[in-house]
Tab-separated table of C-alpha atoms in Angstrom:
chain	number	residue	atom	x	y	z
A	20	MET	CA	-68.371	8.367	148.023
A	21	SER	CA	-70.543	6.832	145.314
A	22	PHE	CA	-72.676	8.301	142.902
A	23	LEU	CA	-75.739	6.938	140.831
A	24	LEU	CA	-76.588	8.036	137.591
A	25	GLN	CA	-80.091	9.130	137.454
A	26	PRO	CA	-82.641	7.076	135.113
A	27	SER	CA	-82.295	10.107	132.433
A	28	PHE	CA	-78.812	10.440	132.283
A	29	LYS	CA	-78.047	6.583	132.536
A	30	THR	CA	-80.185	6.220	129.277
A	31	ILE	CA	-78.832	9.189	127.555
A	32	PHE	CA	-75.063	7.300	128.636
A	33	LEU	CA	-76.390	3.822	127.414
A	34	GLY	CA	-77.464	5.389	124.209
A	35	LEU	CA	-74.061	7.283	123.559
A	36	ILE	CA	-72.187	3.839	124.119
A	37	THR	CA	-74.289	2.115	121.809
A	38	ILE	CA	-73.822	4.561	119.201
A	39	PHE	CA	-70.177	4.713	119.688
A	40	PHE	CA	-69.977	0.658	119.487
A	41	VAL	CA	-72.038	0.750	116.053
A	42	LEU	CA	-69.955	3.388	114.712
A	43	GLU	CA	-66.739	1.857	115.705
A	44	CYS	CA	-68.052	-1.512	114.363
A	45	GLY	CA	-69.127	0.197	111.227
A	46	LEU	CA	-65.319	1.702	110.874
A	47	SER	CA	-63.882	-1.114	111.772
A	48	THR	CA	-66.217	-2.884	108.864
A	49	ALA	CA	-65.533	-0.089	106.254
A	50	GLN	CA	-61.465	-0.138	107.168
A	51	ALA	CA	-61.688	-3.969	106.552
A	52	ASN	CA	-63.630	-3.705	103.629
A	53	SER	CA	-61.258	-0.719	101.949
A	54	TRP	CA	-60.079	-1.966	98.580
A	55	ARG	CA	-56.981	-0.558	96.363
A	56	PRO	CA	-55.121	-1.976	93.155
A	57	TYR	CA	-52.653	-4.082	94.383
A	58	LYS	CA	-49.596	-4.772	91.588
A	59	ASP	CA	-47.060	-7.598	92.369
A	60	GLU	CA	-43.971	-6.328	93.023
A	61	ASP	CA	-42.190	-8.640	89.940
A	62	GLY	CA	-45.275	-7.222	87.678
A	63	ILE	CA	-46.694	-10.312	86.749
A	64	PHE	CA	-50.397	-9.046	87.419
A	65	HIS	CA	-52.284	-6.263	89.210
A	66	VAL	CA	-55.785	-6.489	90.789
A	67	LEU	CA	-58.151	-4.592	92.904
A	68	MET	CA	-57.834	-6.260	96.167
A	69	PRO	CA	-58.880	-5.636	99.840
A	70	ASP	CA	-55.825	-3.677	101.582
A	71	ASN	CA	-55.231	-6.748	104.190
A	72	TYR	CA	-54.153	-8.723	101.966
A	73	LYS	CA	-51.395	-11.585	103.117
A	74	ILE	CA	-48.323	-12.572	100.416
A	75	ASN	CA	-46.783	-16.217	100.584
A	76	LYS	CA	-44.019	-16.065	97.562
A	77	LYS	CA	-41.623	-18.403	96.606
A	78	SER	CA	-38.720	-17.973	94.300
A	79	PHE	CA	-35.901	-19.467	92.573
A	80	ARG	CA	-33.436	-17.867	90.357
A	81	ILE	CA	-32.073	-19.862	87.443
A	82	ASN	CA	-29.296	-17.024	86.040
A	83	ASP	CA	-28.118	-13.741	87.219
A	84	ARG	CA	-31.203	-12.517	85.063
A	85	ILE	CA	-34.364	-14.438	85.756
A	86	VAL	CA	-35.827	-15.716	88.167
A	87	LEU	CA	-38.980	-18.108	88.682
A	88	ALA	CA	-41.754	-17.482	91.251
A	89	SER	CA	-44.744	-19.123	92.647
A	90	ASN	CA	-46.890	-16.388	94.407
A	91	LYS	CA	-49.930	-16.399	96.298
A	92	VAL	CA	-52.049	-13.243	97.771
A	93	ASP	CA	-54.696	-13.772	99.988
A	94	ALA	CA	-57.553	-11.328	101.710
A	95	ILE	CA	-59.815	-12.041	104.031
A	96	ILE	CA	-62.873	-9.558	104.614
A	97	ASP	CA	-64.506	-10.706	108.315
A	98	GLU	CA	-67.266	-8.064	109.204
A	99	ARG	CA	-68.346	-10.142	112.525
A	100	PRO	CA	-69.566	-9.218	114.821
A	101	TYR	CA	-71.291	-6.484	113.014
A	102	LYS	CA	-72.475	-8.736	110.577
A	103	ASP	CA	-71.889	-12.745	110.233
A	104	ILE	CA	-69.983	-12.517	106.741
A	105	ILE	CA	-66.708	-13.516	105.665
A	106	LYS	CA	-65.448	-13.460	102.370
A	107	THR	CA	-62.121	-14.603	100.883
A	108	PHE	CA	-60.252	-13.227	97.908
A	109	SER	CA	-57.158	-15.071	96.354
A	110	VAL	CA	-54.632	-14.224	93.380
A	111	LYS	CA	-52.264	-17.232	93.026
A	112	TYR	CA	-49.921	-17.944	89.998
A	113	ASP	CA	-47.124	-20.042	89.075
A	114	GLN	CA	-44.514	-20.008	86.306
A	115	THR	CA	-43.021	-22.448	84.139
A	116	PHE	CA	-39.521	-23.418	83.827
A	117	ALA	CA	-39.911	-24.222	80.291
A	118	SER	CA	-39.156	-21.570	77.880
A	119	LEU	CA	-42.657	-20.960	77.124
A	120	ILE	CA	-46.105	-22.234	77.418
A	121	ARG	CA	-47.322	-23.631	74.118
A	122	GLU	CA	-50.194	-22.297	72.810
A	123	ASP	CA	-51.401	-25.788	71.920
A	124	ASP	CA	-50.874	-26.951	75.270
A	125	ILE	CA	-53.171	-24.443	76.853
A	126	PRO	CA	-56.689	-26.244	76.099
A	127	ASP	CA	-55.747	-29.344	77.865
A	128	LEU	CA	-53.956	-27.431	80.688
A	129	LEU	CA	-57.017	-25.130	81.578
A	130	THR	CA	-59.335	-28.633	81.216
A	131	ARG	CA	-57.075	-29.922	84.237
A	132	ASP	CA	-57.033	-27.087	86.118
A	133	ILE	CA	-60.534	-26.640	86.219
A	134	ASN	CA	-61.603	-30.410	86.682
A	135	LYS	CA	-58.991	-30.466	89.676
A	136	TYR	CA	-61.518	-27.501	91.455
A	137	ILE	CA	-64.504	-29.566	90.155
A	138	ASP	CA	-63.144	-32.738	91.927
A	139	TYR	CA	-62.624	-30.942	94.880
A	140	TYR	CA	-65.876	-28.870	95.575
A	141	GLU	CA	-67.987	-32.088	94.131
A	142	SER	CA	-66.435	-33.856	97.102
A	143	ILE	CA	-67.528	-31.440	99.929
A	144	GLY	CA	-70.939	-31.958	98.073
A	145	GLY	CA	-70.712	-28.649	95.861
A	146	VAL	CA	-72.824	-27.961	92.846
A	147	ILE	CA	-71.807	-26.130	89.564
A	148	ARG	CA	-73.864	-23.499	88.940
A	149	ASP	CA	-71.906	-22.131	85.945
A	150	LYS	CA	-68.977	-22.778	83.608
A	151	GLU	CA	-67.315	-21.461	80.719
A	152	MET	CA	-64.259	-22.149	78.618
A	153	GLY	CA	-62.939	-19.117	76.568
A	154	SER	CA	-61.066	-15.886	77.135
A	155	PHE	CA	-61.300	-13.535	80.224
A	156	ASN	CA	-59.904	-10.185	80.121
A	157	GLY	CA	-58.202	-11.146	76.693
A	158	ARG	CA	-56.200	-14.066	77.928
A	159	PRO	CA	-57.304	-17.632	77.280
A	160	GLY	CA	-58.845	-19.201	80.288
A	161	GLY	CA	-61.618	-20.954	82.055
A	162	GLU	CA	-64.293	-20.029	85.206
A	163	VAL	CA	-66.680	-22.318	87.114
A	164	VAL	CA	-69.175	-20.965	90.094
A	165	PHE	CA	-69.869	-23.499	92.742
A	166	ALA	CA	-72.759	-23.558	95.381
A	167	TYR	CA	-71.791	-25.316	98.469
A	168	LYS	CA	-72.355	-25.419	102.239
A	169	GLY	CA	-69.513	-24.309	104.462
A	170	GLU	CA	-68.421	-25.610	107.996
A	171	ASP	CA	-71.436	-23.560	109.403
A	172	LYS	CA	-73.701	-25.419	107.087
A	173	LYS	CA	-74.631	-21.878	105.607
A	174	LEU	CA	-74.870	-21.560	101.659
A	175	LYS	CA	-71.835	-20.030	99.882
A	176	SER	CA	-70.461	-19.710	96.574
A	177	ALA	CA	-66.928	-20.062	94.955
A	178	ARG	CA	-66.196	-18.419	91.828
A	179	ILE	CA	-62.706	-19.585	90.183
A	180	ARG	CA	-61.033	-18.273	87.395
A	181	VAL	CA	-57.783	-19.525	85.656
A	182	ILE	CA	-55.897	-17.701	83.300
A	183	TYR	CA	-52.705	-18.110	81.030
A	184	SER	CA	-49.965	-16.135	79.395
A	185	ASN	CA	-47.167	-17.238	77.867
A	186	THR	CA	-44.972	-18.139	80.962
A	187	THR	CA	-47.649	-17.996	83.895
A	188	ARG	CA	-50.784	-19.512	85.184
A	189	VAL	CA	-53.117	-17.616	87.182
A	190	GLU	CA	-55.966	-18.613	89.615
A	191	GLN	CA	-58.311	-16.211	91.018
A	192	VAL	CA	-60.704	-18.035	93.840
A	193	MET	CA	-63.393	-16.062	95.758
A	194	ALA	CA	-65.768	-17.491	98.734
A	195	VAL	CA	-68.265	-15.708	99.578
A	196	PRO	CA	-71.786	-16.029	101.176
A	197	GLU	CA	-74.505	-16.867	98.326
A	198	ASP	CA	-76.316	-13.439	98.567
A	199	THR	CA	-73.264	-11.376	98.001
A	200	MET	CA	-72.032	-13.234	94.943
A	201	PHE	CA	-72.295	-10.608	92.587
A	202	ALA	CA	-72.068	-7.513	94.451
A	203	PHE	CA	-70.069	-4.631	92.235
A	204	ARG	CA	-66.794	-5.326	94.410
A	205	THR	CA	-66.484	-8.685	93.899
A	206	ASN	CA	-66.975	-8.225	90.234
A	207	ASP	CA	-64.611	-5.542	90.046
A	208	PHE	CA	-62.000	-8.460	91.559
A	209	PHE	CA	-62.250	-10.160	88.462
A	210	LYS	CA	-62.732	-7.673	86.033
A	211	SER	CA	-59.724	-5.534	87.223
A	212	LEU	CA	-56.872	-8.302	87.105
A	213	ASN	CA	-54.222	-7.859	84.373
A	214	ILE	CA	-51.584	-9.857	83.682
A	215	ASN	CA	-48.431	-9.279	81.948
A	216	GLU	CA	-46.234	-11.798	79.290
A	217	GLY	CA	-42.486	-13.164	80.211
A	218	ASN	CA	-40.495	-13.743	82.461
A	219	ILE	CA	-39.216	-12.041	85.741
A	220	VAL	CA	-36.120	-10.127	85.125
A	221	TYR	CA	-33.609	-8.455	87.364
A	222	ASP	CA	-30.380	-8.648	88.093
A	223	GLY	CA	-29.180	-11.103	91.118
A	224	ASP	CA	-26.332	-13.738	92.417
A	225	PRO	CA	-27.509	-16.844	90.558
A	226	GLN	CA	-25.590	-18.777	93.719
A	227	SER	CA	-28.285	-17.765	95.832
A	228	SER	CA	-30.402	-20.615	94.773
A	229	TRP	CA	-27.631	-22.891	93.582
A	230	GLU	CA	-24.422	-24.842	95.482
A	231	ASN	CA	-21.479	-26.913	94.319
A	232	ILE	CA	-21.303	-30.545	94.886
A	233	THR	CA	-18.658	-32.817	94.495
A	234	SER	CA	-19.167	-36.495	93.439
A	235	PRO	CA	-18.529	-39.127	95.701
A	236	PHE	CA	-15.652	-40.524	93.399
A	237	GLU	CA	-14.424	-37.068	93.002
A	238	LEU	CA	-14.891	-37.485	89.507
A	239	ALA	CA	-16.867	-34.639	88.962
A	240	ALA	CA	-17.857	-31.123	90.634
A	241	ILE	CA	-21.579	-30.380	89.810
A	242	ASN	CA	-23.357	-27.018	89.957
A	243	VAL	CA	-27.055	-27.802	90.855
A	244	PRO	CA	-30.146	-25.889	92.559
A	245	LYS	CA	-30.573	-25.840	96.282
A	246	LYS	CA	-34.045	-27.245	97.755
A	247	SER	CA	-36.209	-24.505	96.109
A	248	PRO	CA	-40.013	-25.538	96.746
A	249	PRO	CA	-41.820	-26.109	94.416
A	250	TYR	CA	-39.220	-25.800	91.961
A	251	ILE	CA	-37.000	-28.238	93.651
A	252	PRO	CA	-38.693	-30.158	96.132
A	253	GLN	CA	-35.449	-31.719	97.399
A	254	LYS	CA	-31.738	-31.517	97.231
A	255	MET	CA	-29.719	-33.562	94.936
A	256	GLN	CA	-29.677	-37.274	96.150
A	257	SER	CA	-26.394	-39.293	96.170
A	258	THR	CA	-25.677	-43.239	96.136
A	259	HIS	CA	-22.520	-45.405	95.169
A	260	ASN	CA	-21.106	-48.320	95.415
A	261	ASN	CA	-17.592	-49.442	94.461
A	262	LYS	CA	-18.154	-48.983	90.649
A	263	ILE	CA	-20.746	-46.730	90.223
A	264	GLU	CA	-21.999	-43.202	91.545
A	265	LYS	CA	-25.477	-41.816	90.806
A	266	LEU	CA	-26.251	-38.294	91.618
A	267	SER	CA	-29.871	-37.302	91.049
A	268	LEU	CA	-32.108	-34.264	91.032
A	269	GLN	CA	-35.909	-33.846	90.568
A	270	ILE	CA	-37.108	-30.107	88.868
A	271	TYR	CA	-40.936	-30.066	89.090
A	272	ASP	CA	-42.789	-27.780	86.789
A	273	PRO	CA	-46.142	-26.572	88.444
A	274	VAL	CA	-47.663	-25.259	85.518
A	275	TYR	CA	-47.397	-28.701	83.455
A	276	ASP	CA	-47.249	-30.660	86.480
A	277	ASN	CA	-44.674	-32.931	85.906
A	278	ILE	CA	-41.229	-33.699	86.555
A	279	MET	CA	-37.812	-33.726	84.640
A	280	PHE	CA	-34.641	-35.836	85.946
A	281	TYR	CA	-31.203	-34.214	86.239
A	282	ASN	CA	-28.882	-37.551	86.526
A	283	VAL	CA	-25.189	-37.970	86.933
A	284	TYR	CA	-23.330	-40.877	86.773
A	285	GLY	CA	-20.053	-42.023	87.708
A	286	TYR	CA	-18.061	-45.150	86.415
A	287	ARG	CA	-14.906	-46.978	87.198
A	288	PHE	CA	-13.785	-49.277	85.056
A	289	ASN	CA	-11.043	-51.928	84.669
A	290	THR	CA	-10.587	-50.712	81.186
A	291	LEU	CA	-9.447	-47.920	79.643
A	292	MET	CA	-12.344	-45.878	78.206
A	293	ASN	CA	-12.583	-44.797	74.407
A	294	MET	CA	-15.282	-43.635	72.132
A	295	HIS	CA	-16.719	-47.356	71.008
A	296	ASN	CA	-17.148	-48.723	74.629
A	297	VAL	CA	-18.615	-45.379	75.967
A	298	GLN	CA	-21.001	-45.517	73.046
A	299	GLU	CA	-21.883	-49.078	74.500
A	300	VAL	CA	-22.393	-47.966	77.926
A	301	LEU	CA	-25.013	-44.824	76.358
A	302	MET	CA	-26.934	-47.470	74.675
A	303	GLY	CA	-27.082	-50.321	77.457
A	304	SER	CA	-27.590	-48.205	80.320
A	305	HIS	CA	-29.222	-45.156	79.417
A	306	MET	CA	-30.823	-44.849	75.773
A	307	GLY	CA	-31.449	-48.684	75.736
A	308	LYS	CA	-33.999	-48.221	78.151
A	309	PHE	CA	-36.370	-46.573	75.714
A	310	THR	CA	-37.811	-47.453	72.596
A	311	PHE	CA	-37.093	-45.238	69.834
A	312	ASP	CA	-36.352	-45.449	65.858
A	313	THR	CA	-32.035	-46.037	66.208
A	314	ARG	CA	-31.701	-44.626	62.589
A	315	GLN	CA	-32.390	-41.012	64.268
A	316	LEU	CA	-29.367	-41.568	66.836
A	317	LYS	CA	-26.715	-39.211	66.263
A	318	ILE	CA	-23.887	-39.014	68.498
A	319	SER	CA	-21.787	-35.799	68.341
A	320	GLN	CA	-17.707	-35.714	69.245
A	321	GLY	CA	-16.932	-32.686	70.961
A	322	SER	CA	-14.269	-31.799	74.243
A	323	ALA	CA	-14.360	-30.502	77.702
A	324	GLY	CA	-10.850	-28.856	78.207
A	325	GLU	CA	-8.340	-31.891	77.240
A	326	TYR	CA	-10.875	-34.585	77.989
A	327	PRO	CA	-13.089	-36.203	74.785
A	328	VAL	CA	-16.855	-35.852	75.196
A	329	LEU	CA	-19.795	-37.559	73.640
A	330	SER	CA	-23.202	-36.200	73.415
A	331	ALA	CA	-26.576	-37.394	72.229
A	332	LYS	CA	-30.430	-36.665	72.458
A	333	VAL	CA	-32.854	-38.840	71.488
A	334	HIS	CA	-36.863	-39.219	71.408
A	335	PHE	CA	-38.761	-41.924	72.686
A	336	SER	CA	-42.236	-43.567	73.247
A	337	PRO	CA	-43.343	-41.829	76.907
A	338	PRO	CA	-42.991	-44.905	79.562
A	339	ASP	CA	-46.776	-45.417	81.138
A	340	ALA	CA	-45.242	-44.294	84.765
A	341	TYR	CA	-44.146	-40.767	82.770
A	342	PRO	CA	-46.486	-39.908	80.056
A	343	HIS	CA	-45.154	-36.484	79.433
A	344	MET	CA	-41.626	-38.143	79.320
A	345	ASN	CA	-39.937	-38.304	75.601
A	346	THR	CA	-36.638	-37.063	75.308
A	347	ILE	CA	-33.052	-37.915	76.874
A	348	LYS	CA	-30.344	-35.716	76.722
A	349	LEU	CA	-26.379	-37.368	77.539
A	350	ASN	CA	-23.122	-35.614	77.594
A	351	ALA	CA	-19.904	-38.421	78.603
A	352	TYR	CA	-17.061	-37.210	79.483
A	353	TYR	CA	-14.358	-39.955	79.795
A	354	TYR	CA	-10.557	-40.568	80.396
A	355	GLY	CA	-8.531	-43.368	81.469
A	356	PRO	CA	-10.768	-46.061	83.307
A	357	PHE	CA	-13.285	-43.039	84.189
A	358	LEU	CA	-16.608	-41.908	82.499
A	359	VAL	CA	-19.131	-39.537	83.764
A	360	VAL	CA	-22.399	-39.170	81.992
A	361	GLN	CA	-25.141	-36.116	82.180
A	362	GLU	CA	-28.574	-37.523	81.437
A	363	LEU	CA	-31.638	-34.965	81.269
A	364	LEU	CA	-34.811	-36.892	81.309
A	365	GLY	CA	-38.150	-35.401	80.596
A	366	SER	CA	-40.454	-33.318	78.219
A	367	ASN	CA	-38.608	-32.291	75.131
A	368	LEU	CA	-40.009	-28.964	75.913
A	369	HIS	CA	-38.003	-29.015	79.549
A	370	VAL	CA	-34.877	-30.755	78.223
A	371	GLU	CA	-34.231	-27.791	76.004
A	372	SER	CA	-35.275	-25.086	78.947
A	373	LEU	CA	-32.762	-22.405	79.738
A	374	LEU	CA	-32.596	-24.229	83.314
A	375	SER	CA	-31.886	-27.601	81.256
A	376	ARG	CA	-29.035	-25.787	79.642
A	377	ARG	CA	-27.329	-24.734	82.768
A	378	LEU	CA	-27.662	-27.657	84.465
A	379	MET	CA	-25.572	-29.465	81.719
A	380	SER	CA	-22.900	-26.406	81.538
A	381	GLY	CA	-22.505	-26.607	85.131
A	382	LEU	CA	-20.347	-30.039	85.381
A	383	THR	CA	-16.671	-30.421	85.424
A	384	PHE	CA	-15.033	-33.277	84.887
A	385	THR	CA	-12.027	-34.142	87.495
A	386	PRO	CA	-10.775	-37.587	86.541
A	387	ILE	CA	-7.376	-36.676	88.020
A	388	GLN	CA	-8.937	-36.311	91.567
A	389	GLY	CA	-10.923	-39.312	90.791
A	390	ASN	CA	-7.804	-41.308	90.601
A	391	LYS	CA	-6.304	-39.947	93.454
A	392	LYS	CA	-9.501	-40.912	95.760
A	393	MET	CA	-9.503	-44.162	94.117
A	394	GLN	CA	-5.996	-45.083	94.987
A	395	GLU	CA	-6.524	-43.739	98.611
A	396	GLU	CA	-9.825	-46.430	98.886
A	397	ARG	CA	-7.334	-49.151	97.441
A	398	SER	CA	-4.406	-48.037	99.880
A	399	ALA	CA	-6.812	-48.244	102.701
A	400	ALA	CA	-8.712	-51.357	101.805
A	401	ASN	CA	-5.199	-53.137	101.316
A	402	MET	CA	-4.240	-51.485	104.749
A	403	LYS	CA	-7.184	-52.885	106.313
A	404	ALA	CA	-6.885	-56.306	104.913
A	405	LEU	CA	-3.261	-56.430	105.874
A	406	GLN	CA	-4.194	-55.523	109.702
A	407	GLU	CA	-6.861	-58.017	109.560
A	408	THR	CA	-4.615	-60.700	108.511
A	409	SER	CA	-2.037	-59.929	111.062
A	410	ALA	CA	-4.494	-60.002	113.846
A	411	GLY	CA	-5.605	-63.353	112.538
A	412	GLU	CA	-2.107	-65.046	112.794
A	413	GLU	CA	-1.863	-63.492	116.508
């Protein structure tokens, strides 16, 4: 049996459905537009955000106390189908691995950061509506507002603010329809941001971010960071021939946007190494690549257990390929015919960082194992040559 609604009941029923739909859409929109205070779990910042945010965090532990982080919090308000409006809000921060961001560097860093956004929006046809450099929420910063057309060809606005603390760069980005640019919630998003000074500090195991590596010649045991983007873009690379081994690691600073190089060289010579010929290697193969005042060169003597060590640090004129690079720091361990050289190359700010000090202290010179390895290689080579000779005689 089937029933048909009478017109009056049908009208009432459809009306109720419509009201229910509108209420549901309104409720969903209200829920999507719910804002609340967001506090970064590491205490770097807090801000008023839509509560449907997503977090993308990357971290790198320097030691048992200090952690570096690169974090991004995104939120989208999508009011469709109730309204054809999409709003996006983002807070991103990056930390330097230098001890501090120098105050004198911040104006140039801000100009670079803001210009990156200008280049991008101008590349998609956007225009600058407003630009301001100065202080925001008590911090040095810069802000730029763009008008542009989105993929749907509708006019939109983007507002970007970049702020610095003594260790961290924070970027706020908002993209909304043009007519909602100055709604009270969007203004709250920018006004409510508060940034704290200093590093992220909490106890933990540093080996979660570090690993032990033995050099190909077995002349050194090295403790180095694992691959941990953005700070460690790739794991330590290794190359060698019969006489020289090289292990190389790149450390990236997302705030200063430059690289520090950490290299470990192992040498197997046909003569016994002493202070004089070790200095010749340091000058000829390491410091000699750069232009510096030799009168300022000081080489100090020390020891690592029973083995002698020479150390040096030199400031030089930056090469064209790396305009930020101005410092080389070296430790040279030697014994018998073996030499291992640690080399840090980068800006002085980074070469003198806590991370650099940990890198330089994370090497153990092992010439006894290196000698055993070399003798094994020679024995294997002699055996192979003997076998080839015997085979030829047959």
